[in-house]
Short mmCIF file of C-alpha atoms in Angstrom, two decimals:
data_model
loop_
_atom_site.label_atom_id
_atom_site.label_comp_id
_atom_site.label_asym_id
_atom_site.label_seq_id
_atom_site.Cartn_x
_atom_site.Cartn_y
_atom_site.Cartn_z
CA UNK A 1 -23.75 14.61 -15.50
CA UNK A 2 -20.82 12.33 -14.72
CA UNK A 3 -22.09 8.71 -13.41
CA UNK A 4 -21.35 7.67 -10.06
CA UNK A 5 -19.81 4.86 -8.78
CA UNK A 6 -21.43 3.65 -5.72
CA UNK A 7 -19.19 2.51 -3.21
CA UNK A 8 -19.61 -0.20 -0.05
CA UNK A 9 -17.37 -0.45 2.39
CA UNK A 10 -16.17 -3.33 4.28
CA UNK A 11 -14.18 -2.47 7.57
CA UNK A 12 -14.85 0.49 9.71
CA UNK A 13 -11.40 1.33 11.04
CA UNK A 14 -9.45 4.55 10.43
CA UNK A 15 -8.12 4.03 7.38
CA UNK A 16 -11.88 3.62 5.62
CA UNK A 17 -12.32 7.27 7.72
CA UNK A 18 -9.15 8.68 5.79
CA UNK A 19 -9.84 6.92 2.66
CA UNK A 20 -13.46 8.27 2.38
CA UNK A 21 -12.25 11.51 2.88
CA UNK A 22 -10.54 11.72 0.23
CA UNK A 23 -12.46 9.66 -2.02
CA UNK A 24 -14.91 12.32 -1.41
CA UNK A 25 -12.94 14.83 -3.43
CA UNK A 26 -13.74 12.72 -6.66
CA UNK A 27 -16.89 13.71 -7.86
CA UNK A 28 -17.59 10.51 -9.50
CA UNK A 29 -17.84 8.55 -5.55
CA UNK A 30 -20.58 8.00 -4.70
CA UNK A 31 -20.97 6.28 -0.85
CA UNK A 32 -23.90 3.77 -0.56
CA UNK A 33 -23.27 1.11 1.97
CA UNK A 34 -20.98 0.12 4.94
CA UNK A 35 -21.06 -3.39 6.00
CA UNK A 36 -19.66 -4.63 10.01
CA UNK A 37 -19.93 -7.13 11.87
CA UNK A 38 -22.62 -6.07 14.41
CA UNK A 39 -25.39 -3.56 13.67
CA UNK A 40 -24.48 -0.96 16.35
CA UNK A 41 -21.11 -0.51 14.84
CA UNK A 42 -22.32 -0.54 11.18
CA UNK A 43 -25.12 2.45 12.26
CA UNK A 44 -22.10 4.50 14.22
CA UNK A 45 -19.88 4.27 10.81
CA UNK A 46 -22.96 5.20 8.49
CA UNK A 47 -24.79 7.99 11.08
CA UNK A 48 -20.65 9.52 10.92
CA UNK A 49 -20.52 9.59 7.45
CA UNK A 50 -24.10 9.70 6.39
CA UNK A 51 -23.83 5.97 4.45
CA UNK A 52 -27.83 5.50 3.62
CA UNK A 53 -27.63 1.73 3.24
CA UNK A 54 -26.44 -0.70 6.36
CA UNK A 55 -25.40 -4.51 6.15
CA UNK A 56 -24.27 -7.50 8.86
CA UNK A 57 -23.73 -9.37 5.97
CA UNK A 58 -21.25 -8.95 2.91
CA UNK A 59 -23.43 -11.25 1.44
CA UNK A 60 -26.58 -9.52 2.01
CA UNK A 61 -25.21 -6.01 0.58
CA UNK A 62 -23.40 -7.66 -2.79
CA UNK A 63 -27.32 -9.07 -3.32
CA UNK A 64 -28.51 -5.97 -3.08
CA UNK A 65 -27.90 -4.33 -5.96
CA UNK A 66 -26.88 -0.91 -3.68
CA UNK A 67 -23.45 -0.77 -4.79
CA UNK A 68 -20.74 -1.09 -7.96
CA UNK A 69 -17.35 -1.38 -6.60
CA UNK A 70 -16.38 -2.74 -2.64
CA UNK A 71 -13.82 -0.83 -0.58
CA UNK A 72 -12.19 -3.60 1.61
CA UNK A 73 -10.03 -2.67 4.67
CA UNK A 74 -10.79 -5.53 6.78
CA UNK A 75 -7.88 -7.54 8.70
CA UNK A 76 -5.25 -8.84 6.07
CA UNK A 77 -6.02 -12.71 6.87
CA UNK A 78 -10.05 -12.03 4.95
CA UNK A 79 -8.63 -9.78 2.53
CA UNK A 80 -8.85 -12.90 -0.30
CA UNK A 81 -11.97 -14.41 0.95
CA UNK A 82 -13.64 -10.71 0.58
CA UNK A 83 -12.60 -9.84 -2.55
CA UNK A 84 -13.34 -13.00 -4.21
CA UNK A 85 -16.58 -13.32 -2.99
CA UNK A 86 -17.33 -9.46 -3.97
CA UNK A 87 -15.74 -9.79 -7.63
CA UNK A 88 -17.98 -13.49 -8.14
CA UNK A 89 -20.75 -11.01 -7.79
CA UNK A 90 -19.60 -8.75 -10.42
CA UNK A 91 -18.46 -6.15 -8.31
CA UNK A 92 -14.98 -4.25 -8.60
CA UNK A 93 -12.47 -4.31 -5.75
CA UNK A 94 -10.27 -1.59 -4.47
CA UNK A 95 -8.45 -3.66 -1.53
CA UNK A 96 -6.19 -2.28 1.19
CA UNK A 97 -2.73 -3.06 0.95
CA UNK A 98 -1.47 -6.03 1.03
CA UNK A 99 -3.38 -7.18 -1.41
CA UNK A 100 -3.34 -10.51 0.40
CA UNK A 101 -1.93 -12.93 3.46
CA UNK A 102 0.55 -14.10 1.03
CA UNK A 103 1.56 -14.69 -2.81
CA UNK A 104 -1.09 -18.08 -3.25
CA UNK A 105 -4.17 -15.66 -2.09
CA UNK A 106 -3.15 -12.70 -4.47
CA UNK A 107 -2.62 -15.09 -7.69
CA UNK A 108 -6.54 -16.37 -6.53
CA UNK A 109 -7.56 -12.96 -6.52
CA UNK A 110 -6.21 -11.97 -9.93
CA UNK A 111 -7.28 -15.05 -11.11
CA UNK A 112 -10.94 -14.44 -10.32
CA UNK A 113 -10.45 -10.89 -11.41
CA UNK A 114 -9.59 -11.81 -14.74
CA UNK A 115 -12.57 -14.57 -15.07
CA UNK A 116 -14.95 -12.38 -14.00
CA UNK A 117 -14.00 -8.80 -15.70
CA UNK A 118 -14.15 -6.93 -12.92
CA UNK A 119 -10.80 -4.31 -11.77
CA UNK A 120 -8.95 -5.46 -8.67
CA UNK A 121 -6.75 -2.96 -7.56
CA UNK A 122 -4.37 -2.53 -4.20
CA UNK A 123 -4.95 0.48 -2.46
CA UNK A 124 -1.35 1.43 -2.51
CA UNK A 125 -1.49 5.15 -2.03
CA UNK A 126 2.04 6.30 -2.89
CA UNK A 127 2.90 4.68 -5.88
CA UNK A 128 -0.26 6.90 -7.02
CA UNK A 129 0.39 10.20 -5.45
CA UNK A 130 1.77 13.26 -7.81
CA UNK A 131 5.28 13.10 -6.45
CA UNK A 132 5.70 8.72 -7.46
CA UNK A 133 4.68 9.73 -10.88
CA UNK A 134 7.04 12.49 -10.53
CA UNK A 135 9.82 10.03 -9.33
CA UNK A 136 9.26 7.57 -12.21
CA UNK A 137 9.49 10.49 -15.11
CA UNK A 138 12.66 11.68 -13.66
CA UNK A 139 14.12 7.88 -13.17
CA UNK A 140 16.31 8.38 -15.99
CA UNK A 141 18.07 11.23 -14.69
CA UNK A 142 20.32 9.66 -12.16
CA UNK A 143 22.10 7.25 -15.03
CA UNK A 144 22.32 3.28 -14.44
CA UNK A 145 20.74 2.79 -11.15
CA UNK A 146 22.72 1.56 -8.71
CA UNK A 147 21.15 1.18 -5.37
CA UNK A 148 17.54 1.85 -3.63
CA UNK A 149 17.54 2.71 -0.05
CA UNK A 150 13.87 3.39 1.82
CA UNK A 151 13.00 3.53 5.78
CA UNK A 152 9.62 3.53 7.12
CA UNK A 153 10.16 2.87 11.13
CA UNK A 154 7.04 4.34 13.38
CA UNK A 155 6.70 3.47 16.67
CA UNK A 156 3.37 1.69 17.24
CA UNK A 157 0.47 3.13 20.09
CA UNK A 158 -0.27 -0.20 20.22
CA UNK A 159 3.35 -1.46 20.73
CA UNK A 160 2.64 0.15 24.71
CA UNK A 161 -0.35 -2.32 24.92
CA UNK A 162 1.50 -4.95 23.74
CA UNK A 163 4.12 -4.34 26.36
CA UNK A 164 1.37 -4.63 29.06
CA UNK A 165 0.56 -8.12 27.85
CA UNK A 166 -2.61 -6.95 25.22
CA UNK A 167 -1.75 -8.46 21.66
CA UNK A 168 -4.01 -5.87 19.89
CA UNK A 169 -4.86 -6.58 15.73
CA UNK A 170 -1.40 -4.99 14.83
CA UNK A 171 0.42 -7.86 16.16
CA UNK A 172 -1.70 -11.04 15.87
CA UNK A 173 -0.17 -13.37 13.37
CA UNK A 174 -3.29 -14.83 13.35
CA UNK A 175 -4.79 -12.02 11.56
CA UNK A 176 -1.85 -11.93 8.69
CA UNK A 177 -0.63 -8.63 10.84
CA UNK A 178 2.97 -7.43 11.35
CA UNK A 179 5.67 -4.78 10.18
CA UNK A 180 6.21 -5.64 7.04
CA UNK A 181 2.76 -6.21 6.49
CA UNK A 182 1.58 -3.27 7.57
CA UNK A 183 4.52 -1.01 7.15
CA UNK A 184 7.46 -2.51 5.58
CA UNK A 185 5.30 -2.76 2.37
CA UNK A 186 5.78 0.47 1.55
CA UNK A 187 9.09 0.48 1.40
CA UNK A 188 9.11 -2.57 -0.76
CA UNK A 189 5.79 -1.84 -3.30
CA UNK A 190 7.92 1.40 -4.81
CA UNK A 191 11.20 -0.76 -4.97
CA UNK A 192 9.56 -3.42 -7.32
CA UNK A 193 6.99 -0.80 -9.00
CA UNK A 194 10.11 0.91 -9.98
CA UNK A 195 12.89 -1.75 -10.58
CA UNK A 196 10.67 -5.53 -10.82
CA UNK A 197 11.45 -8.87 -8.58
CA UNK A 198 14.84 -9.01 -6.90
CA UNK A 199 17.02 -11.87 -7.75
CA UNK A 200 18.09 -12.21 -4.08
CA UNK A 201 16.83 -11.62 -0.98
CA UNK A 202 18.52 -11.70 2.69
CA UNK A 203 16.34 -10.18 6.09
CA UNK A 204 16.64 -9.74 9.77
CA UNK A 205 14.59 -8.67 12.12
CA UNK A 206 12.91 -8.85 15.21
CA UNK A 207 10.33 -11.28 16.03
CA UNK A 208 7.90 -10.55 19.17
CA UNK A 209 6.79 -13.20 21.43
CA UNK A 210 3.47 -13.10 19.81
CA UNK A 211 4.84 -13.99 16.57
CA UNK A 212 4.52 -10.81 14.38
CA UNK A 213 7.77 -9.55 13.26
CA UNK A 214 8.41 -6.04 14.72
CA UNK A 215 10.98 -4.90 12.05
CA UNK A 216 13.28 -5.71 9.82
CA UNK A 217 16.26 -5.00 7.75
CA UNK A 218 16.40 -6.74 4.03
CA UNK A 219 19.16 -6.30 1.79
CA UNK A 220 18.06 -7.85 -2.17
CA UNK A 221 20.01 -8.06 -4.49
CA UNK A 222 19.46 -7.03 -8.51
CA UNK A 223 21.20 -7.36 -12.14
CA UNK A 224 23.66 -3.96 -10.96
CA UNK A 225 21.91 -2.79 -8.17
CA UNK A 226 21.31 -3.37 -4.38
CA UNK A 227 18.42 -2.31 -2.40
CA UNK A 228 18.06 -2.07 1.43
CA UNK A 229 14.48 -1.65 3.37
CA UNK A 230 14.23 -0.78 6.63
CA UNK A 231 10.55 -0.83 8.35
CA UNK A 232 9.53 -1.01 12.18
CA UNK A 233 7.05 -0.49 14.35
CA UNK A 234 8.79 -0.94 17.73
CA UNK A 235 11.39 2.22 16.72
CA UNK A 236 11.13 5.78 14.75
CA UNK A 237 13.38 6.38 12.09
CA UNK A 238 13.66 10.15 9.98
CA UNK A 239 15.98 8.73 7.29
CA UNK A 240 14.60 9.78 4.07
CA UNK A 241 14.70 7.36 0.80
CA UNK A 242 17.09 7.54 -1.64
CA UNK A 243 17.58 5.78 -5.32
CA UNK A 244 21.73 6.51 -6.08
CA UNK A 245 22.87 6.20 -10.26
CA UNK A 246 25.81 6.25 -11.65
CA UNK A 247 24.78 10.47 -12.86
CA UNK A 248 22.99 11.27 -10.28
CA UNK A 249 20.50 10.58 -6.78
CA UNK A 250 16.92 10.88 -6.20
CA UNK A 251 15.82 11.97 -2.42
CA UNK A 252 12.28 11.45 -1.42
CA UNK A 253 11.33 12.70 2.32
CA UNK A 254 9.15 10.17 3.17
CA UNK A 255 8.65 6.63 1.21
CA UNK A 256 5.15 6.16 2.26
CA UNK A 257 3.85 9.86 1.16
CA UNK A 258 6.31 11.42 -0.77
CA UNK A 259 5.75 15.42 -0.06
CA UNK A 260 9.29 16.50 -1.50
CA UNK A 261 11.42 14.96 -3.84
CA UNK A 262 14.39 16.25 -4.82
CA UNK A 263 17.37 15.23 -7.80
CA UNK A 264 20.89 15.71 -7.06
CA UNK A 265 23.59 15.54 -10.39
CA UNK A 266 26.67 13.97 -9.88
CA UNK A 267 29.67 16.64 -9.84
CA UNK A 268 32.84 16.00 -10.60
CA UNK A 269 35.48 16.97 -8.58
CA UNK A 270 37.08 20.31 -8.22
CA UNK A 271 40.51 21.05 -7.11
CA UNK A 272 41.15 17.66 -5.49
CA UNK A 273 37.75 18.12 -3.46
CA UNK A 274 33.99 17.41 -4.24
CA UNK A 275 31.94 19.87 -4.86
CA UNK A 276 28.42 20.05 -3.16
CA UNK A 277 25.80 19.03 -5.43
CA UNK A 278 22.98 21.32 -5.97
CA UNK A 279 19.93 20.26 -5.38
CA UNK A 280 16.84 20.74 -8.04
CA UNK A 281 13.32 20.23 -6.45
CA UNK A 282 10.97 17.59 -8.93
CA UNK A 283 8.35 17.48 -6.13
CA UNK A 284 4.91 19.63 -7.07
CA UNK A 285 2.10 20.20 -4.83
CA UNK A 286 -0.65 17.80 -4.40
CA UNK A 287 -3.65 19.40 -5.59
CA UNK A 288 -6.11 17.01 -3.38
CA UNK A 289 -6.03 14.75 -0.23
CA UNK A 290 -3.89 11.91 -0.55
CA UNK A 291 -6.12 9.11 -0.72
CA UNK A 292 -7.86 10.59 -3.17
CA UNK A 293 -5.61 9.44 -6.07
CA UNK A 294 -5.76 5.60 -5.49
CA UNK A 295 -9.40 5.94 -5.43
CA UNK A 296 -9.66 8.26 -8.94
CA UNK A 297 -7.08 5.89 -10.46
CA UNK A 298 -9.75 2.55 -9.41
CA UNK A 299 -12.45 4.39 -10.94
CA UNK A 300 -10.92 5.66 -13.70
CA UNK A 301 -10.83 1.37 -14.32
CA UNK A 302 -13.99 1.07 -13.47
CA UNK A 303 -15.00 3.66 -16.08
CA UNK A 304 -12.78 2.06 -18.71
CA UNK A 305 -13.74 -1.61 -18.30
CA UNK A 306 -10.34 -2.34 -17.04
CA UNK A 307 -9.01 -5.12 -14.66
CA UNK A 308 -5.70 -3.36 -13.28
CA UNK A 309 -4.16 -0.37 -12.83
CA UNK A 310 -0.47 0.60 -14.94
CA UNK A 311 1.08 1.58 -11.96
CA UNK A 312 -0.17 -0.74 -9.25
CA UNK A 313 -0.35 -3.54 -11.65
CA UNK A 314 -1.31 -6.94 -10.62
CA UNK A 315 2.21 -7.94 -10.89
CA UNK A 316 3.61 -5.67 -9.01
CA UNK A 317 0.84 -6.71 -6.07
CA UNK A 318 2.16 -10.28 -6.89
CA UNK A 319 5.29 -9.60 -7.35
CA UNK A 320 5.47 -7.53 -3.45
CA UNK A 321 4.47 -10.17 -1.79
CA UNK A 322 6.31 -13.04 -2.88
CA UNK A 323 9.19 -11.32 -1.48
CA UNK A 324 7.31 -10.70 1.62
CA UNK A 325 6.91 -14.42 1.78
CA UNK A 326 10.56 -14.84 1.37
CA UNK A 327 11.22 -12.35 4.29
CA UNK A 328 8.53 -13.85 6.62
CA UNK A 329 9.84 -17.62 5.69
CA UNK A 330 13.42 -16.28 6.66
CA UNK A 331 12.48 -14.56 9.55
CA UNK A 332 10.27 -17.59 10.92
CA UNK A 333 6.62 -15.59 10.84
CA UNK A 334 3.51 -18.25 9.86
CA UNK A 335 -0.10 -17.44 9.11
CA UNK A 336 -2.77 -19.46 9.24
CA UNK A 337 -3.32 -19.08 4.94
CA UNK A 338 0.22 -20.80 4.86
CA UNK A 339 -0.75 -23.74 5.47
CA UNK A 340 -3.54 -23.82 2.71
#
């Protein structure tokens, strides 16, 4: 019989709803603890889910020998703080994207990682899903890359609140919240999975009265190559990504769950005019939910002893936010951790 790995999870939002779900299609998951803030919300989340262990206290549950590994999808602002004090206790960390509040907080967290031999990995669910991996084996296809181009612009529920005066999580600076944060990273994690740490960087965007950014436009600049991220979540946006090469382009549908994926060959021209490229389909059908591979790829670590992932590699996590930093120091957004 295949061991479980027992799981506790700190933060009972939606995304621990949609995560579980498909964590539950890994046979090796084993859910044995939620931990909230107050009792009555911690019994809601476990009676929903049927979670037989219930903590207050994340200290209280990582003393209690009821779980392995810690799910954390708590506000971005505790993310460091929570997985620290999880992987001092020996415990492995799967941690919501961003890893972090900024670059500092994510070299702490790899850091303790590494002292204490426990896996840290960032929940970053595309650079995991079937199509990514498809998208990375085809790479050489399109020739010398020669520019990267992703959108991810959803208008926000909580961008009506905000217009009625209610600064809701999603826009609290205070709680290391804002578009690129929450959205804008996945235009950027695939970027520098794929291609490493720009050389340049120049952003724009929009920054609400609260102090949270509520999109933005970067151009940054590589060794032959540019790149350009859009991200919002005060607009909608049904651009698709694209990665252009000197022999060919790469079209995924959507950056932040790539569903079809498609490579188009350069053609030369015919007759004085250019001929229509055809396109070939790489994509393949997912075979399970789409959480479920970030959490089979963590315990697939687990299982092997291993601190990081290949694909979301602690560099990578690094590497992503530093250049958030750079866009949130040139757009003017603070948080509290940068001032630590």
């Amino acid at each position: 019989m295949t061991k479980k790995v027992r799981f506790g999870v700190v933060g009972t939002n939606f995304i621990s709803d949609w995560v579980i779900e498909g964590a539950r299609e890994d046979t090796r998951f084993e859910l044995a603890a939620v931990c909230s803030r107050t009792q009555e919300r911690a019994e809601e989340f476990a009676a929903k889910h049927s979670i037989p262990h219930i903590f207050t206290s994340l200290d209280d549950m990582l003393q209690s020998d009821t779980v392995d590994a810690v799910y954390i999808a708590t506000p971005n602002a505790v993310h460091a703080a929570q997985s620290i004090q999880c992987m001092r206790a020996g415990k492995h960390v799967l941690c919501e994207k961003p890893l972090a509040a900024n670059a500092r907080e994510a070299a702490e967290m790899i850091a303790t990682a590494k002292q204490y031999g426990v896996a840290l990995m960032e929940a970053m669910k595309s650079t995991l899903s079937p199509n990514f991996r498809q998208v990375m084996t085809s790479l050489h296809r399109i020739g010398t890359p020669r520019r990267y181009f992703a959108s991810f612009c959803q208008y926000s529920s909580r961008y009506d609140r905000y217009k009625q005066g209610v600064v809701l999580n999603a826009f609290d600076p205070t709680l290391a919240n804002g578009a690129v944060m929450d959205i804008g990273t996945y235009t950027l994690y695939p970027l520098i999975r794929l291609f490493g740490k720009p050389q340049n960087i120049n952003a724009q965007g929009i920054v609400l009265t609260s102090g949270a950014d509520g999109q933005g436009a970067v151009n940054l600049q590589y060794e032959g190559m540019n790149a350009t991220v859009l991200y919002s979540k005060i607009a909608n946006s049904l651009l698709p990504a694209e990665i252009e090469g000197e022999e060919g382009n790469i079209i995924i549908d959507r950056i932040q769950t790539p569903v079809k994926v498609e490579f188009y060959p350069r053609q030369a021209p015919a007759s004085g005019h250019e001929k229509k490229a055809q396109a070939e389909v790489i994509s393949i059908e997912a075979e399970h939910n789409e959480y479920y591979y970030e959490v089979a790829e963590f315990i697939d670590l687990v299982e092997r002893g291993r601190i990081e992932s290949d694909i979301n590699t602690h560099a990578t996590s690094l590497a992503v936010l530093e250049v958030i930093d750079e866009i949130r120091r040139q757009l003017g957004v603070r948080y509290p951790a940068d001032k630590a």
